[in-house]
PDB file of N, CA and C and ligand atoms in Angstrom:
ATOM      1  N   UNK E  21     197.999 135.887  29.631  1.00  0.00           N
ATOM      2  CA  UNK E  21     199.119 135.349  28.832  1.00  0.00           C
ATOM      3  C   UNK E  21     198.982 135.876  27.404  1.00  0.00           C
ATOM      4  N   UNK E  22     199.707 136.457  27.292  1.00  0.00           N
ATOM      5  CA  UNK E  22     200.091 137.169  25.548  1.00  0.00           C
ATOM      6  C   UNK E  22     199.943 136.586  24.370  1.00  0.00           C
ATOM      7  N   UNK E  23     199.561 136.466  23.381  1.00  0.00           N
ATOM      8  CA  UNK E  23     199.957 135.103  22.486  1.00  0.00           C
ATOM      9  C   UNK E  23     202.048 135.596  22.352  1.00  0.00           C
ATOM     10  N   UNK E  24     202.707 136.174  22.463  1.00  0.00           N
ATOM     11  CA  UNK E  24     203.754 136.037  22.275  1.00  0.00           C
ATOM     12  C   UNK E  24     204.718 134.678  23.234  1.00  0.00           C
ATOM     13  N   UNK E  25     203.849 134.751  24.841  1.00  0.00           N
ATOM     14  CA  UNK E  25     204.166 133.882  25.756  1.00  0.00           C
ATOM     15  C   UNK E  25     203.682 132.559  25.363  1.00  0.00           C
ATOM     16  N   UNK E  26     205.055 131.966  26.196  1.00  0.00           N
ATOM     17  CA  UNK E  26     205.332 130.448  25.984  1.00  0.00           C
ATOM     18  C   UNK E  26     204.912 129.615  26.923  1.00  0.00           C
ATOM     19  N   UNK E  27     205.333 130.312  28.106  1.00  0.00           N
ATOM     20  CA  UNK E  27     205.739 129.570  29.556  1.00  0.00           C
ATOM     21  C   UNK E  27     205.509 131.060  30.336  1.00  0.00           C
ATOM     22  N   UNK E  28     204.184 130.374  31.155  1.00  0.00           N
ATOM     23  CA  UNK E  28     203.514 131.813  32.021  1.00  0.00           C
ATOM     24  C   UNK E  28     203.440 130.689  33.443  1.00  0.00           C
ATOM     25  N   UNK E  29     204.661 131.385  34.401  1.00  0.00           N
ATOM     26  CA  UNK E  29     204.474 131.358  35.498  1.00  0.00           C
ATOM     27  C   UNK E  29     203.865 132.317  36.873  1.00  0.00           C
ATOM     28  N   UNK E  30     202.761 131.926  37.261  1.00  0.00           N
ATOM     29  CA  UNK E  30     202.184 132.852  38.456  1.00  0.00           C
ATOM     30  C   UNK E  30     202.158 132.162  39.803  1.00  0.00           C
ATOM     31  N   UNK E  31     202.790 133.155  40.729  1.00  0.00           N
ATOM     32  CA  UNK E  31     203.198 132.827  42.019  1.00  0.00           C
ATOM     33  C   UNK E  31     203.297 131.436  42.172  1.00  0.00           C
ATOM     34  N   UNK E  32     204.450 130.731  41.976  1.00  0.00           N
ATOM     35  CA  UNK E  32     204.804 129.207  41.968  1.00  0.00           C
ATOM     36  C   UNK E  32     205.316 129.539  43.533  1.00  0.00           C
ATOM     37  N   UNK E  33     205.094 127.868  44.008  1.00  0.00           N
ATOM     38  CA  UNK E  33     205.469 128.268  45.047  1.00  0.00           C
ATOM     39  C   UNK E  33     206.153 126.777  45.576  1.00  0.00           C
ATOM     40  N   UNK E  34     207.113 126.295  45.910  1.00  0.00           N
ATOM     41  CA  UNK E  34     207.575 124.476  46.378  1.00  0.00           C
ATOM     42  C   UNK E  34     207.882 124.705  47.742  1.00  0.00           C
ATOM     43  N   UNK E  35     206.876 123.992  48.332  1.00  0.00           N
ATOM     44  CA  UNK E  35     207.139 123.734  49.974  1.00  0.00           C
ATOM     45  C   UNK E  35     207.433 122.420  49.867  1.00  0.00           C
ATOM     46  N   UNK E  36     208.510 121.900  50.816  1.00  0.00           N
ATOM     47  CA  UNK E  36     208.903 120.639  50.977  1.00  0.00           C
ATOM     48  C   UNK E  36     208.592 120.177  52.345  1.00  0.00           C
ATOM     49  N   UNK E  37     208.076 119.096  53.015  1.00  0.00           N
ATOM     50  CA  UNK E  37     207.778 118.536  53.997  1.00  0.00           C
ATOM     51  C   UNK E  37     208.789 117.694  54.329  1.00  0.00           C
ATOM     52  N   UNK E  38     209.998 117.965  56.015  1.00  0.00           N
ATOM     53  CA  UNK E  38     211.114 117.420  56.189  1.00  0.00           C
ATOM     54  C   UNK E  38     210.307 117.284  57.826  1.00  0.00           C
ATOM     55  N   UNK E  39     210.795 116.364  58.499  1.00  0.00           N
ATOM     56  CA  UNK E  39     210.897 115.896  59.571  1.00  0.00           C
ATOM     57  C   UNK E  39     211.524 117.190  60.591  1.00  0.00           C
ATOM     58  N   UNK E  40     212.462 117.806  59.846  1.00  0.00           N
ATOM     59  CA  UNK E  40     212.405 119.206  60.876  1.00  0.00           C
ATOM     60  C   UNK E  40     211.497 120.608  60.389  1.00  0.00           C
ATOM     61  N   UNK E  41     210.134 120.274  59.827  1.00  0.00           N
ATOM     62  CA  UNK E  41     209.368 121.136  59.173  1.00  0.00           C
ATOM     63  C   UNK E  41     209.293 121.370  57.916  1.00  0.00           C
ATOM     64  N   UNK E  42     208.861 122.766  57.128  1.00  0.00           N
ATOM     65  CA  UNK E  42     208.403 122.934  56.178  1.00  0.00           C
ATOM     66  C   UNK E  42     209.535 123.650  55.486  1.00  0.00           C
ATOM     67  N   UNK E  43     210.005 123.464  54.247  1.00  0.00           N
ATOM     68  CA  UNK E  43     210.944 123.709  53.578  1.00  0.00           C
ATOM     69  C   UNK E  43     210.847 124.778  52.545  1.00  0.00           C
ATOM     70  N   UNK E  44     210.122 126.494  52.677  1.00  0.00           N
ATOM     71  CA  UNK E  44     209.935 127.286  51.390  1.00  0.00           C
ATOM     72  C   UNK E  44     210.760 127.093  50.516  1.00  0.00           C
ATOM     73  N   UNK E  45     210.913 126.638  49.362  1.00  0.00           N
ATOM     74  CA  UNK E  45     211.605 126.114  48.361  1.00  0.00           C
ATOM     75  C   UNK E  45     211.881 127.752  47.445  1.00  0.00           C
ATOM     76  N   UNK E  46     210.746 128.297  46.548  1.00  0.00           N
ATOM     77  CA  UNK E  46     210.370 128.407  46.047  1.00  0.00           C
ATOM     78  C   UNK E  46     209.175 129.516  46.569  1.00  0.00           C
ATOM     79  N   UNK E  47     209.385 130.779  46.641  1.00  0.00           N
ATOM     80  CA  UNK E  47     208.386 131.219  47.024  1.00  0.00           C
ATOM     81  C   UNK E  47     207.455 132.538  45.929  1.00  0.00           C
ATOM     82  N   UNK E  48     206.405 132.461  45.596  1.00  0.00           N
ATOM     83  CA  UNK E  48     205.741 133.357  44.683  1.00  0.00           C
ATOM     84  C   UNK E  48     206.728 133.631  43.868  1.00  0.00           C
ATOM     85  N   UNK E  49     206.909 132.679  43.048  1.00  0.00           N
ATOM     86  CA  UNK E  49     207.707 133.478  41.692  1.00  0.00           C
ATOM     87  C   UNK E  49     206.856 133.212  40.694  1.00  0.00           C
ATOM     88  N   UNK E  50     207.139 134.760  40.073  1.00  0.00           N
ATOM     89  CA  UNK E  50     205.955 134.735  38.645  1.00  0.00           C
ATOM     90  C   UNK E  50     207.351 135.151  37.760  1.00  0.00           C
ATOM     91  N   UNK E  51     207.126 134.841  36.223  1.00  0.00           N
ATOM     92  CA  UNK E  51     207.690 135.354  34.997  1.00  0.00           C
ATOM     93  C   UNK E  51     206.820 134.872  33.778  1.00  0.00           C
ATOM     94  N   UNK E  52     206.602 135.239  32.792  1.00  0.00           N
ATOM     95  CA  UNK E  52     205.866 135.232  31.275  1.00  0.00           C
ATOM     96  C   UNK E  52     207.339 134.803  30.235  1.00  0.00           C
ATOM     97  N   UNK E  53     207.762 134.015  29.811  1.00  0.00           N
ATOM     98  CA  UNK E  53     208.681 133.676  28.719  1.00  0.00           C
ATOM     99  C   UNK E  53     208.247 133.984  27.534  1.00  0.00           C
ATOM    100  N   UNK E  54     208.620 134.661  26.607  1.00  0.00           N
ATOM    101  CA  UNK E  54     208.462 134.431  25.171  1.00  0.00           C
ATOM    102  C   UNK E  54     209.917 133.308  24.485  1.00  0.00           C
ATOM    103  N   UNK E  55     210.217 133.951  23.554  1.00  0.00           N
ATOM    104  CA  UNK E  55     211.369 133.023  22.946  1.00  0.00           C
ATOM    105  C   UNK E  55     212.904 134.268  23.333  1.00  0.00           C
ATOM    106  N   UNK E  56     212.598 134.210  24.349  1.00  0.00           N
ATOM    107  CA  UNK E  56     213.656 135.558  24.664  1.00  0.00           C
ATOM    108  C   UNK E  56     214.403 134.492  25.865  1.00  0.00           C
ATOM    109  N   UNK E  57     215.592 134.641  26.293  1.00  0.00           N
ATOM    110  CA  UNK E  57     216.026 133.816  27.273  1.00  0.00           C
ATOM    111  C   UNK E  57     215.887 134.430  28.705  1.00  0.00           C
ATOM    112  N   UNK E  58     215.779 133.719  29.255  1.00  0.00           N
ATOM    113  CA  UNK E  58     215.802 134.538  31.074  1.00  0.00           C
ATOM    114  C   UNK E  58     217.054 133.311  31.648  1.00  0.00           C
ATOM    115  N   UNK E  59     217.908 134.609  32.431  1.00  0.00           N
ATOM    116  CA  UNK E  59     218.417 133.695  33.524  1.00  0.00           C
ATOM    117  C   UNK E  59     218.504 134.581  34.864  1.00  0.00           C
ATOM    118  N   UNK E  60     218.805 133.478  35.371  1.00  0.00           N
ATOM    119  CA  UNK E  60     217.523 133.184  37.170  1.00  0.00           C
ATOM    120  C   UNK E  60     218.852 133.039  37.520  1.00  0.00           C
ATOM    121  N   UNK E  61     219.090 134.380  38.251  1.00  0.00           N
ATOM    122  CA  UNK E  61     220.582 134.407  39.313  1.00  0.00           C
ATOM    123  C   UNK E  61     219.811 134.701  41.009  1.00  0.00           C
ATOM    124  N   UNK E  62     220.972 133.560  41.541  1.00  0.00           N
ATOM    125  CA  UNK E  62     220.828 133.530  42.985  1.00  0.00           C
ATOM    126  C   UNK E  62     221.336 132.877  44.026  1.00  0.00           C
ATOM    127  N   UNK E  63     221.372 133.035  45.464  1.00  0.00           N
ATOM    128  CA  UNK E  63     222.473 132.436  46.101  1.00  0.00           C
ATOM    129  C   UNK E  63     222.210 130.721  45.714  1.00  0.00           C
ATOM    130  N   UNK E  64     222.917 130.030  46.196  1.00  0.00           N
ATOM    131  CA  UNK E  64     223.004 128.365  46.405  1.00  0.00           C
ATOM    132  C   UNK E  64     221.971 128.502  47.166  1.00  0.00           C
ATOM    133  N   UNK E  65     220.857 127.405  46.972  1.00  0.00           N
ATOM    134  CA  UNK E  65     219.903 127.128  47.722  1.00  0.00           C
ATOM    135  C   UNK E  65     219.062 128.550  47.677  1.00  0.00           C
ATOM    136  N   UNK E  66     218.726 129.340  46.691  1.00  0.00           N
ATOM    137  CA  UNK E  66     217.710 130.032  46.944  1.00  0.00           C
ATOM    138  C   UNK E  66     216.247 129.992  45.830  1.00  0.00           C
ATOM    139  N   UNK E  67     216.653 128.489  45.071  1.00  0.00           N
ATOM    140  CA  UNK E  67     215.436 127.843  45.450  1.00  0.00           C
ATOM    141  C   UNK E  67     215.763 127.945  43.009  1.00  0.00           C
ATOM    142  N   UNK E  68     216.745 128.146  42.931  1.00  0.00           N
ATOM    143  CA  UNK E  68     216.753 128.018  41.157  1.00  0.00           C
ATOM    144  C   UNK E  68     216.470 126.840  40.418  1.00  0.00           C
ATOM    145  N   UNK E  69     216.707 125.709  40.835  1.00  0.00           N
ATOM    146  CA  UNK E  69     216.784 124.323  40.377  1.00  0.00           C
ATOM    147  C   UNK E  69     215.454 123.942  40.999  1.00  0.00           C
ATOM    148  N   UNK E  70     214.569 124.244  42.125  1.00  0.00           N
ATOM    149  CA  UNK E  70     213.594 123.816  42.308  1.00  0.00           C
ATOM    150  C   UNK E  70     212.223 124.327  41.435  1.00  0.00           C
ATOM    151  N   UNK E  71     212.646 125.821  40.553  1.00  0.00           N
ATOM    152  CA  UNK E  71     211.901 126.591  39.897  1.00  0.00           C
ATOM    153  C   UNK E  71     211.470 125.650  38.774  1.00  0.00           C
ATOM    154  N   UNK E  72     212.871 125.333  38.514  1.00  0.00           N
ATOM    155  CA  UNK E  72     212.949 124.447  37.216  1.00  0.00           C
ATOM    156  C   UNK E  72     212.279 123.058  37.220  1.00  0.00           C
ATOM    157  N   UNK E  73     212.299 122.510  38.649  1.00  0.00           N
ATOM    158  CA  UNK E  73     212.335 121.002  38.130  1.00  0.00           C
ATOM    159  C   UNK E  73     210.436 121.162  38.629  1.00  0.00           C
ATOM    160  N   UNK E  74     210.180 121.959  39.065  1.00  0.00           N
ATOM    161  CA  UNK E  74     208.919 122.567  38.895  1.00  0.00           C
ATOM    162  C   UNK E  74     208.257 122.628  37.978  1.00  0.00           C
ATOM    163  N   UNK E  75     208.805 123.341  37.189  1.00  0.00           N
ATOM    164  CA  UNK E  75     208.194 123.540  35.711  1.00  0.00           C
ATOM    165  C   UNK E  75     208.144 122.322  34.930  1.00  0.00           C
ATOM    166  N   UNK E  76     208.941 120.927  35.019  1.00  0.00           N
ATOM    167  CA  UNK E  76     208.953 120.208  34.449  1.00  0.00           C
ATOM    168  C   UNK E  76     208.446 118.599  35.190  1.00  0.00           C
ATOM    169  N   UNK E  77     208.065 119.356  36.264  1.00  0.00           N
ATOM    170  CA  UNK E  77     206.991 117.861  36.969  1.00  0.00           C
ATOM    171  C   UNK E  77     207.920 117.047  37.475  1.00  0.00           C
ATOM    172  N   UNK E  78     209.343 117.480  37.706  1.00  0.00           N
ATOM    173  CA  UNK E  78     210.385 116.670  38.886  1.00  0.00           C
ATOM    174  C   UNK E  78     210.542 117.097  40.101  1.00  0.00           C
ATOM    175  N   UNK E  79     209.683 118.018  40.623  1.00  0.00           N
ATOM    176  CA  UNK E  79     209.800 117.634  42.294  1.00  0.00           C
ATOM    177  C   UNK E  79     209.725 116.655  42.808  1.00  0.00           C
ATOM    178  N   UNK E  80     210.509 116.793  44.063  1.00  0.00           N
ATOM    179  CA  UNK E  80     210.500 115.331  45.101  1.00  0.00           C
ATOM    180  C   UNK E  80     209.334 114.974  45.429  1.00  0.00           C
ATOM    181  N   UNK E  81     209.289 114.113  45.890  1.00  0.00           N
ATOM    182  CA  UNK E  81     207.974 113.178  46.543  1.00  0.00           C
ATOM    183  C   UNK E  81     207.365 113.941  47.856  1.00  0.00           C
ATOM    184  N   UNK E  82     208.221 114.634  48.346  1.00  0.00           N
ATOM    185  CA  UNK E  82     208.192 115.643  49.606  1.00  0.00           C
ATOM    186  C   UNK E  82     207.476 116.815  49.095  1.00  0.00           C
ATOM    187  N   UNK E  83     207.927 117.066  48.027  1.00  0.00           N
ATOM    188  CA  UNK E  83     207.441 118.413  47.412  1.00  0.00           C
ATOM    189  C   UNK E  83     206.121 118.684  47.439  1.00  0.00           C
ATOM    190  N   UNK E  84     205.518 120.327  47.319  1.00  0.00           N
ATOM    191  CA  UNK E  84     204.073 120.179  47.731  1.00  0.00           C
ATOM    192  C   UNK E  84     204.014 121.597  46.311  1.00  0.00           C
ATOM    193  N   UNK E  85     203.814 121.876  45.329  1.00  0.00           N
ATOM    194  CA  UNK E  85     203.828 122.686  44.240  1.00  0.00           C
ATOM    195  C   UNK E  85     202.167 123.338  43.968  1.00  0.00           C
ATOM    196  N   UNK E  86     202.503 124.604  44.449  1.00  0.00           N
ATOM    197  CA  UNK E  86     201.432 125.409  43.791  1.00  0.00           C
ATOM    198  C   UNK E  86     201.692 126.761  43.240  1.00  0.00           C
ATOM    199  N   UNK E  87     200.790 127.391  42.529  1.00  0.00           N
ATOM    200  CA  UNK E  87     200.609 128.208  41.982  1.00  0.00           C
ATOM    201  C   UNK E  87     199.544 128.906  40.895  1.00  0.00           C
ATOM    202  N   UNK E  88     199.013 130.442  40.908  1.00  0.00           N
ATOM    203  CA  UNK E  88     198.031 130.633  40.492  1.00  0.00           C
ATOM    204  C   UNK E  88     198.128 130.010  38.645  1.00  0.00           C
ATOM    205  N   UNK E  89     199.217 130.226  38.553  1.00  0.00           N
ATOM    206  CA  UNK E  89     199.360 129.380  36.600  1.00  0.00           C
ATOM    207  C   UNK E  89     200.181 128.897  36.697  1.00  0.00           C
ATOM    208  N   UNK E  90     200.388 127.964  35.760  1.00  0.00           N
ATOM    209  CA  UNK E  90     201.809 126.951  35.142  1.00  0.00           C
ATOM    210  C   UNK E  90     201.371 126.845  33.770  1.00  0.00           C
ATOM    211  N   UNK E  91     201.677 127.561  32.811  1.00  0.00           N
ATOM    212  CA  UNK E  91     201.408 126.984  31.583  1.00  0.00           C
ATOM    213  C   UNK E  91     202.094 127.305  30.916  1.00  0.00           C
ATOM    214  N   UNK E  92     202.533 125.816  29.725  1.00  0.00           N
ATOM    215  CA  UNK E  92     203.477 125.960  29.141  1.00  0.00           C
ATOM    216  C   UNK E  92     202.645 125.834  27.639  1.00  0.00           C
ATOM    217  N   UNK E  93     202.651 127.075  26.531  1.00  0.00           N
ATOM    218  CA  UNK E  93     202.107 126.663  25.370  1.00  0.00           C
ATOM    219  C   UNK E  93     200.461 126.069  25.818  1.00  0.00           C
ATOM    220  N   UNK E  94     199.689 125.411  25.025  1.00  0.00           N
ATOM    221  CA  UNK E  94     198.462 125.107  25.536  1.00  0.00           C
ATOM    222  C   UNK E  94     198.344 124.204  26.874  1.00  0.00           C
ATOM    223  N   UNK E  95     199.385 123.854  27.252  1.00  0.00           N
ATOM    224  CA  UNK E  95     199.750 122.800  28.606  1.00  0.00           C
ATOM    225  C   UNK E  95     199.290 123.766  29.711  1.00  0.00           C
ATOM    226  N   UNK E  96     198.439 122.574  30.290  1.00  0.00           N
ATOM    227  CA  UNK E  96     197.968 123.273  31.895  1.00  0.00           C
ATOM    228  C   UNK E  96     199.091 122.446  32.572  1.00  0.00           C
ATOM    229  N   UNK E  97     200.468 123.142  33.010  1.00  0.00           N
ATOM    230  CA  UNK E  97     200.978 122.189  33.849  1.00  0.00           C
ATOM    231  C   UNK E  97     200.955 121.627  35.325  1.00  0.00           C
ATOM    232  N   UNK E  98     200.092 122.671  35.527  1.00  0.00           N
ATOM    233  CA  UNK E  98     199.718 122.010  37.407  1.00  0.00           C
ATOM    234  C   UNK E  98     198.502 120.670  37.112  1.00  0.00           C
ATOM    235  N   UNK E  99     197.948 120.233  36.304  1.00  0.00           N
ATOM    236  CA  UNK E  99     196.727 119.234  35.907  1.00  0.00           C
ATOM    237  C   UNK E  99     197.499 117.771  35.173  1.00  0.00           C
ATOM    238  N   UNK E 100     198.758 117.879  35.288  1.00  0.00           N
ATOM    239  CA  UNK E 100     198.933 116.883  34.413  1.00  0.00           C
ATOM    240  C   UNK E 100     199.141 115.125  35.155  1.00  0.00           C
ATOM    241  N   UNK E 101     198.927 114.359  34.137  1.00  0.00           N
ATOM    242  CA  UNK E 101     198.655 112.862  34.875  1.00  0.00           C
ATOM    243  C   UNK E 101     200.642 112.131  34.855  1.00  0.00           C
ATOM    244  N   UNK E 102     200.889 111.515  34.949  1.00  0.00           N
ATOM    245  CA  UNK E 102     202.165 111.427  34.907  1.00  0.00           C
ATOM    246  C   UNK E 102     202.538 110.716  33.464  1.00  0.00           C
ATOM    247  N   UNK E 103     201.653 110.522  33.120  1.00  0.00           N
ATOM    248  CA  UNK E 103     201.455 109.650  31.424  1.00  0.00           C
ATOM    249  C   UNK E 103     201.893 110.938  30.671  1.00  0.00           C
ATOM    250  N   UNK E 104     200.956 112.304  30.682  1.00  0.00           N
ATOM    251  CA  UNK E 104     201.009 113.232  29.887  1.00  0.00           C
ATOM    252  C   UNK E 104     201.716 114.204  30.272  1.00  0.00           C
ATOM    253  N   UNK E 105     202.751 113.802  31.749  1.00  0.00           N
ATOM    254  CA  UNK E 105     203.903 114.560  31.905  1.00  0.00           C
ATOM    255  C   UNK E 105     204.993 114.039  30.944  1.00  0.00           C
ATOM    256  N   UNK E 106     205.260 112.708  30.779  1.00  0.00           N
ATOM    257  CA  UNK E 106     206.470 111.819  29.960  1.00  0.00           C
ATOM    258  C   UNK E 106     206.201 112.292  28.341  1.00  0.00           C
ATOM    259  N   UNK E 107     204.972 112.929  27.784  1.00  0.00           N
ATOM    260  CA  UNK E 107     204.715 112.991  26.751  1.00  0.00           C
ATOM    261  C   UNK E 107     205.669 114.704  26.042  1.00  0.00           C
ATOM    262  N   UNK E 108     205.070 115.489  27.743  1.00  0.00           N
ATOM    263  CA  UNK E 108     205.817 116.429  27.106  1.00  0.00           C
ATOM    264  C   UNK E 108     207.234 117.270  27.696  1.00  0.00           C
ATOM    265  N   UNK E 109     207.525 116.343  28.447  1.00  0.00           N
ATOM    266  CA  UNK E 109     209.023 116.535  28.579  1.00  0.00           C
ATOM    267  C   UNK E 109     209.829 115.805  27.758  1.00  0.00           C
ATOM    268  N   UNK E 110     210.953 116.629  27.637  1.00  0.00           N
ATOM    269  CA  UNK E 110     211.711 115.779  26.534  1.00  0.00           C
ATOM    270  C   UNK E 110     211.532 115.878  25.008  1.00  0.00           C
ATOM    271  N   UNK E 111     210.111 115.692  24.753  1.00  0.00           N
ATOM    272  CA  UNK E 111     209.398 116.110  23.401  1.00  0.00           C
ATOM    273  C   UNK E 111     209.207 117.724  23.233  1.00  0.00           C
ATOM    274  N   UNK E 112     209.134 118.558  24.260  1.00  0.00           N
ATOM    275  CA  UNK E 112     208.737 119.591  24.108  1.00  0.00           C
ATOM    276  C   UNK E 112     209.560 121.101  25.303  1.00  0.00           C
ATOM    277  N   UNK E 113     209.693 120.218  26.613  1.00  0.00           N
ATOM    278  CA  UNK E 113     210.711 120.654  27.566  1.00  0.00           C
ATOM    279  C   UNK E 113     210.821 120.167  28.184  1.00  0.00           C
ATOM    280  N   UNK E 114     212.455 120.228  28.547  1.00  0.00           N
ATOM    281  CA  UNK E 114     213.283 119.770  29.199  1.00  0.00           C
ATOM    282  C   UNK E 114     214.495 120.544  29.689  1.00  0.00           C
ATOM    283  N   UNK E 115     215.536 120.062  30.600  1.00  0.00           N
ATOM    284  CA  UNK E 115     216.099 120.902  31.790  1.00  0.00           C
ATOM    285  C   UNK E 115     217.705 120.546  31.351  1.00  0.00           C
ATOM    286  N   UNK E 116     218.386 121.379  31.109  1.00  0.00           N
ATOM    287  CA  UNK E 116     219.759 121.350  31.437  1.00  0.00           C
ATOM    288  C   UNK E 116     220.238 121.167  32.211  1.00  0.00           C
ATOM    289  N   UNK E 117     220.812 120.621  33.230  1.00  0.00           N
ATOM    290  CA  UNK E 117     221.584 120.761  34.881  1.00  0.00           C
ATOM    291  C   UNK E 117     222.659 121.385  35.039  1.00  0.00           C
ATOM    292  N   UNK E 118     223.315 122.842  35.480  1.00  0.00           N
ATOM    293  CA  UNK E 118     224.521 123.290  35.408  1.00  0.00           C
ATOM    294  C   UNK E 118     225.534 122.018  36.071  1.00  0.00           C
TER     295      UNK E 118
HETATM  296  N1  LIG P   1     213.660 117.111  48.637  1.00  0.00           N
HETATM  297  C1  LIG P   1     213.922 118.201  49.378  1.00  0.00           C
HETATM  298  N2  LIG P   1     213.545 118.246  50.682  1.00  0.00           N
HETATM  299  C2  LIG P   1     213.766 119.333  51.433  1.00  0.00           C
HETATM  300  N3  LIG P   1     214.377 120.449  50.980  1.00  0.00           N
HETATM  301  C3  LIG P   1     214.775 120.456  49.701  1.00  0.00           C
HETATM  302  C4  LIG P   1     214.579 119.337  48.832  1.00  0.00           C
HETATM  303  N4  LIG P   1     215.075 119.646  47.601  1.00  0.00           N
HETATM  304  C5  LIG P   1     215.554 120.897  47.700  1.00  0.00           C
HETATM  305  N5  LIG P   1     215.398 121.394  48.957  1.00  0.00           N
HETATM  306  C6  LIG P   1     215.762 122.737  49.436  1.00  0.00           C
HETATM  307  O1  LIG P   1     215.197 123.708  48.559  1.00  0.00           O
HETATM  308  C7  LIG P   1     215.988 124.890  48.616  1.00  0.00           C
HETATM  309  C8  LIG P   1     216.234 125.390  47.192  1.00  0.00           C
HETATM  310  O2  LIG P   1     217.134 124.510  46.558  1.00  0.00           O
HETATM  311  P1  LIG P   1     217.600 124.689  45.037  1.00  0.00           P
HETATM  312  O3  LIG P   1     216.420 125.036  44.178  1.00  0.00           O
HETATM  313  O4  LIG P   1     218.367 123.466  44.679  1.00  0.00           O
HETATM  314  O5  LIG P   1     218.562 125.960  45.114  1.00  0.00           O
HETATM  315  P2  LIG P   1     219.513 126.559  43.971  1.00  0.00           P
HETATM  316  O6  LIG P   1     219.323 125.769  42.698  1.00  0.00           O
HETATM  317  O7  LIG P   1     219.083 128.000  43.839  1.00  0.00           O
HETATM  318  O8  LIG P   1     220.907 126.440  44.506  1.00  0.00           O
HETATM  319  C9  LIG P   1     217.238 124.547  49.387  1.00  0.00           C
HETATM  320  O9  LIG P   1     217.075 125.061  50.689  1.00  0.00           O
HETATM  321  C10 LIG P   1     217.243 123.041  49.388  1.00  0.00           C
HETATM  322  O10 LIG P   1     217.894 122.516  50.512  1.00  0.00           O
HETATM  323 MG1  LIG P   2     220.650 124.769  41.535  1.00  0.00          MG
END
């Protein structure tokens, strides 16, 4: 991660657990953010809103989230307790909904 990077994602990945199997949400997506914008084009359901709510510790209860990094700024975000998720969403990031 660069010091220019903000938000360093490596191979994220959201599997969801449904009663008719396993749901690839989300499969190996990596990107490095600086203060530059990215937008994330793709069909319906090919997994954009799950990237996101990923990054911000709102997957479903079903959801199963991994990946080799999540870090946002000094935030380890795959380690966080749900206390010190509320601290930095909202305060620091947070999600638009188209
Ligand atoms: N709680 C869930 N359980 C099972 N599948 C889910 C759940 N939430 C989202 N999905 C599935 O994850 C996939 C990606 O959805 P999504 O990220 O919303 O797509 P996009 O935003 O690109 O349209 C879809 O196949 C969707 O049905
Ligand atoms: Mg969406």
């Amino acid at each position: 991660m660069s010091s220019e990077t903000l938000l360093s994602v490596k191979n994220l990945e959201v599997t969801f657990n449904t009663p008719k199997g396993d749901v690839h949400a989300v499969r190996g997506v990596s990107f490095d953010l600086g203060r530059e914008r990215l937008g994330i084009v793709g069909e319906s359901g090919s997994g954009k809103s799950q990237t996101g709510r990923a990054i911000l510790g709102l997957t479903a209860a079903n959801g199963k989230i991994t990946a080799d990094q999540l870090q946002f700024h000094d935030v380890d975000l795959a380690n966080l307790t749900p206390k010190q998720w509320r601290k930095v969403r909202g305060a620091r990031i947070s999600m638009i909904m188209q």
